[in-house]
Amino acid sequence: MKLIKTIAALALLAIMTGCASVNMAPQQESAAAKEFTYPGDGKAGIYVFRKDIPVGVSLKKDIWIDGECVGESARGVFFYKQVEGGQEHEIATESEFSPNTLTLFTEAGNNYFVEQYIKLGVFVGGANLRQHDEEDGMREVSKLDLAASGNCSKEI
């Protein structure tokens, strides 16, 4: 029994520490997004990011805004999407059993920052979302690279 527990623990550790990769946007697009320019024309900007930390590095998790695929995340990446200001928007992330969501009211001309983070699950790691203030969000995103949009593996 002890051998089975040890093998299971090692297998879980291998899954949680492997490396996942996603398609990346060109470096010039990443640099432009990290200028944090405020959107115009009644739009708001939403940055969704996943920090470069070792927990759950082998997991790729889909992200959607208002039911539209933003992309598949991995550690150390962010996405940027402009949305209509003055409205509520639902950000969703794939998790173990069902999507986790965050509702965000955006004002035109502002940027918003949402972190996707990995959490332990029953069978595999899940994901959840939390909003960051602008200063903290800009600091975190400036350390990351822009991932290519699209390519979600599942539908919500």
PDB file of N, CA and C in Angstrom, residues 16 59 61 93-97 100 117-122 124-128:
ATOM      1  N   MET A  16       2.288  17.948 -12.105  1.00  0.00           N
ATOM      2  CA  MET A  16       2.227  19.339 -11.648  1.00  0.00           C
ATOM      3  C   MET A  16       3.500  20.126 -11.950  1.00  0.00           C
ATOM      4  N   LEU A  59      -0.031  22.347 -16.733  1.00  0.00           N
ATOM      5  CA  LEU A  59      -1.440  22.499 -17.076  1.00  0.00           C
ATOM      6  C   LEU A  59      -1.668  23.698 -17.985  1.00  0.00           C
ATOM      7  N   LYS A  61      -4.845  25.883 -19.454  1.00  0.00           N
ATOM      8  CA  LYS A  61      -6.256  26.107 -19.130  1.00  0.00           C
ATOM      9  C   LYS A  61      -6.830  27.191 -20.035  1.00  0.00           C
ATOM     10  N   THR A  93     -12.763  30.593 -16.873  1.00  0.00           N
ATOM     11  CA  THR A  93     -11.608  29.724 -17.054  1.00  0.00           C
ATOM     12  C   THR A  93     -12.014  28.284 -16.833  1.00  0.00           C
ATOM     13  N   GLU A  94     -11.394  27.442 -17.612  1.00  0.00           N
ATOM     14  CA  GLU A  94     -11.600  25.999 -17.493  1.00  0.00           C
ATOM     15  C   GLU A  94     -11.104  25.551 -16.130  1.00  0.00           C
ATOM     16  N   SER A  95     -11.886  24.706 -15.477  1.00  0.00           N
ATOM     17  CA  SER A  95     -11.453  24.149 -14.207  1.00  0.00           C
ATOM     18  C   SER A  95     -11.719  22.657 -14.224  1.00  0.00           C
ATOM     19  N   GLU A  96     -11.622  22.032 -13.086  1.00  0.00           N
ATOM     20  CA  GLU A  96     -11.687  20.569 -13.051  1.00  0.00           C
ATOM     21  C   GLU A  96     -13.050  20.021 -13.480  1.00  0.00           C
ATOM     22  N   PHE A  97     -14.141  20.565 -12.949  1.00  0.00           N
ATOM     23  CA  PHE A  97     -15.453  20.012 -13.241  1.00  0.00           C
ATOM     24  C   PHE A  97     -16.333  20.952 -14.058  1.00  0.00           C
ATOM     25  N   ASN A 100     -14.954  28.250 -13.943  1.00  0.00           N
ATOM     26  CA  ASN A 100     -15.055  29.244 -12.887  1.00  0.00           C
ATOM     27  C   ASN A 100     -15.144  30.596 -13.573  1.00  0.00           C
ATOM     28  N   TYR A 117      -5.247  31.613 -11.818  1.00  0.00           N
ATOM     29  CA  TYR A 117      -4.300  30.865 -11.000  1.00  0.00           C
ATOM     30  C   TYR A 117      -4.735  29.408 -10.912  1.00  0.00           C
ATOM     31  N   ILE A 118      -3.749  28.553 -10.736  1.00  0.00           N
ATOM     32  CA  ILE A 118      -3.979  27.110 -10.668  1.00  0.00           C
ATOM     33  C   ILE A 118      -4.177  26.715  -9.206  1.00  0.00           C
ATOM     34  N   LYS A 119      -5.128  25.833  -8.985  1.00  0.00           N
ATOM     35  CA  LYS A 119      -5.376  25.321  -7.643  1.00  0.00           C
ATOM     36  C   LYS A 119      -5.464  23.804  -7.723  1.00  0.00           C
ATOM     37  N   LEU A 120      -5.147  23.156  -6.631  1.00  0.00           N
ATOM     38  CA  LEU A 120      -5.202  21.699  -6.602  1.00  0.00           C
ATOM     39  C   LEU A 120      -6.640  21.230  -6.757  1.00  0.00           C
ATOM     40  N   GLY A 121      -6.794  20.086  -7.435  1.00  0.00           N
ATOM     41  CA  GLY A 121      -8.109  19.507  -7.622  1.00  0.00           C
ATOM     42  C   GLY A 121      -8.133  18.076  -7.131  1.00  0.00           C
ATOM     43  N   VAL A 122      -9.259  17.424  -7.341  1.00  0.00           N
ATOM     44  CA  VAL A 122      -9.405  16.038  -6.929  1.00  0.00           C
ATOM     45  C   VAL A 122      -8.625  15.120  -7.867  1.00  0.00           C
ATOM     46  N   VAL A 124      -7.236  16.456 -11.276  1.00  0.00           N
ATOM     47  CA  VAL A 124      -6.222  17.306 -11.913  1.00  0.00           C
ATOM     48  C   VAL A 124      -6.355  18.699 -11.314  1.00  0.00           C
ATOM     49  N   GLY A 125      -5.395  19.548 -11.571  1.00  0.00           N
ATOM     50  CA  GLY A 125      -5.474  20.917 -11.076  1.00  0.00           C
ATOM     51  C   GLY A 125      -6.588  21.678 -11.767  1.00  0.00           C
ATOM     52  N   GLY A 126      -7.223  22.543 -11.035  1.00  0.00           N
ATOM     53  CA  GLY A 126      -8.245  23.409 -11.589  1.00  0.00           C
ATOM     54  C   GLY A 126      -7.696  24.818 -11.730  1.00  0.00           C
ATOM     55  N   ALA A 127      -8.522  25.739 -12.158  1.00  0.00           N
ATOM     56  CA  ALA A 127      -8.113  27.131 -12.289  1.00  0.00           C
ATOM     57  C   ALA A 127      -9.217  28.022 -11.749  1.00  0.00           C
ATOM     58  N   ASN A 128      -8.826  29.207 -11.300  1.00  0.00           N
ATOM     59  CA  ASN A 128      -9.783  30.190 -10.839  1.00  0.00           C
ATOM     60  C   ASN A 128      -9.273  31.566 -11.235  1.00  0.00           C
TER      61      ASN A 128
END
